[in-house]
Short mmCIF file of C-alpha atoms in Angstrom, two decimals:
data_model
loop_
_atom_site.label_atom_id
_atom_site.label_comp_id
_atom_site.label_asym_id
_atom_site.label_seq_id
_atom_site.Cartn_x
_atom_site.Cartn_y
_atom_site.Cartn_z
CA ARG A 10 -6.63 7.75 3.60
CA SER A 11 -4.05 6.99 1.70
CA ALA A 12 -1.66 9.06 3.13
CA ARG A 13 -1.83 7.84 6.51
CA THR A 14 -0.99 4.49 3.91
CA GLY A 15 1.79 5.99 2.51
CA PHE A 16 3.30 7.60 5.52
CA ARG A 17 3.67 4.26 6.96
CA ALA A 18 5.37 2.44 4.12
CA PHE A 19 7.63 5.43 3.96
CA ASN A 20 8.17 4.87 8.25
CA GLU A 21 8.25 0.77 7.23
CA GLY A 22 10.24 0.46 4.02
CA THR A 23 14.21 -0.23 3.81
CA ARG A 24 15.60 0.94 0.69
CA GLU A 25 15.65 -3.02 -0.66
CA THR A 26 11.56 -3.13 0.11
CA GLY A 27 11.12 0.74 -1.04
CA ARG A 28 9.39 3.28 0.71
CA GLU A 29 6.20 3.65 -1.05
CA ILE A 30 3.02 1.65 -1.44
CA ASP A 31 1.43 0.16 -4.59
CA PHE A 32 0.27 3.66 -5.52
CA VAL A 33 -1.32 1.24 -9.08
CA ALA A 34 -2.13 -1.91 -6.54
CA LEU A 35 -4.48 0.73 -4.61
CA ARG A 36 -5.96 2.70 -7.50
CA GLN A 37 -7.25 -0.51 -9.11
CA ALA A 38 -8.52 -2.11 -5.79
CA LEU A 39 -11.16 1.44 -5.23
CA ALA A 40 -12.05 1.30 -8.52
CA LYS A 41 -13.42 -2.56 -7.97
CA GLY A 42 -15.20 -1.16 -4.87
CA THR A 43 -12.44 -2.48 -2.67
CA PRO A 44 -13.38 -1.65 1.10
CA TRP A 45 -9.98 0.08 2.68
CA THR A 46 -9.13 -2.14 5.70
CA VAL A 47 -6.53 -3.84 7.18
CA GLU A 48 -5.75 -6.90 4.28
CA LEU A 49 -5.87 -4.30 1.39
CA ILE A 50 -3.53 -1.82 3.40
CA GLU A 51 -1.37 -5.02 3.77
CA SER A 52 -1.75 -5.82 0.51
CA LEU A 53 0.25 -2.00 -0.51
CA MET A 54 2.96 -2.84 1.51
CA PRO A 55 6.70 -2.03 -0.41
CA GLY A 56 7.51 -5.97 -0.33
CA GLN A 57 4.32 -7.78 -0.74
CA GLY A 58 3.10 -8.97 -3.55
CA LYS A 59 6.63 -9.46 -5.60
#
């Protein structure tokens, strides 16, 4: 799943927003037991939460 999310980020990202998901936020969310949801994926996309 992380690969799919990363590929999406690369495809949708730009030079300005970046092309990588927030891997630190991903690992922290998974450590807390956060399920893989559309909301989680959206929160990891480049430019979100900045």
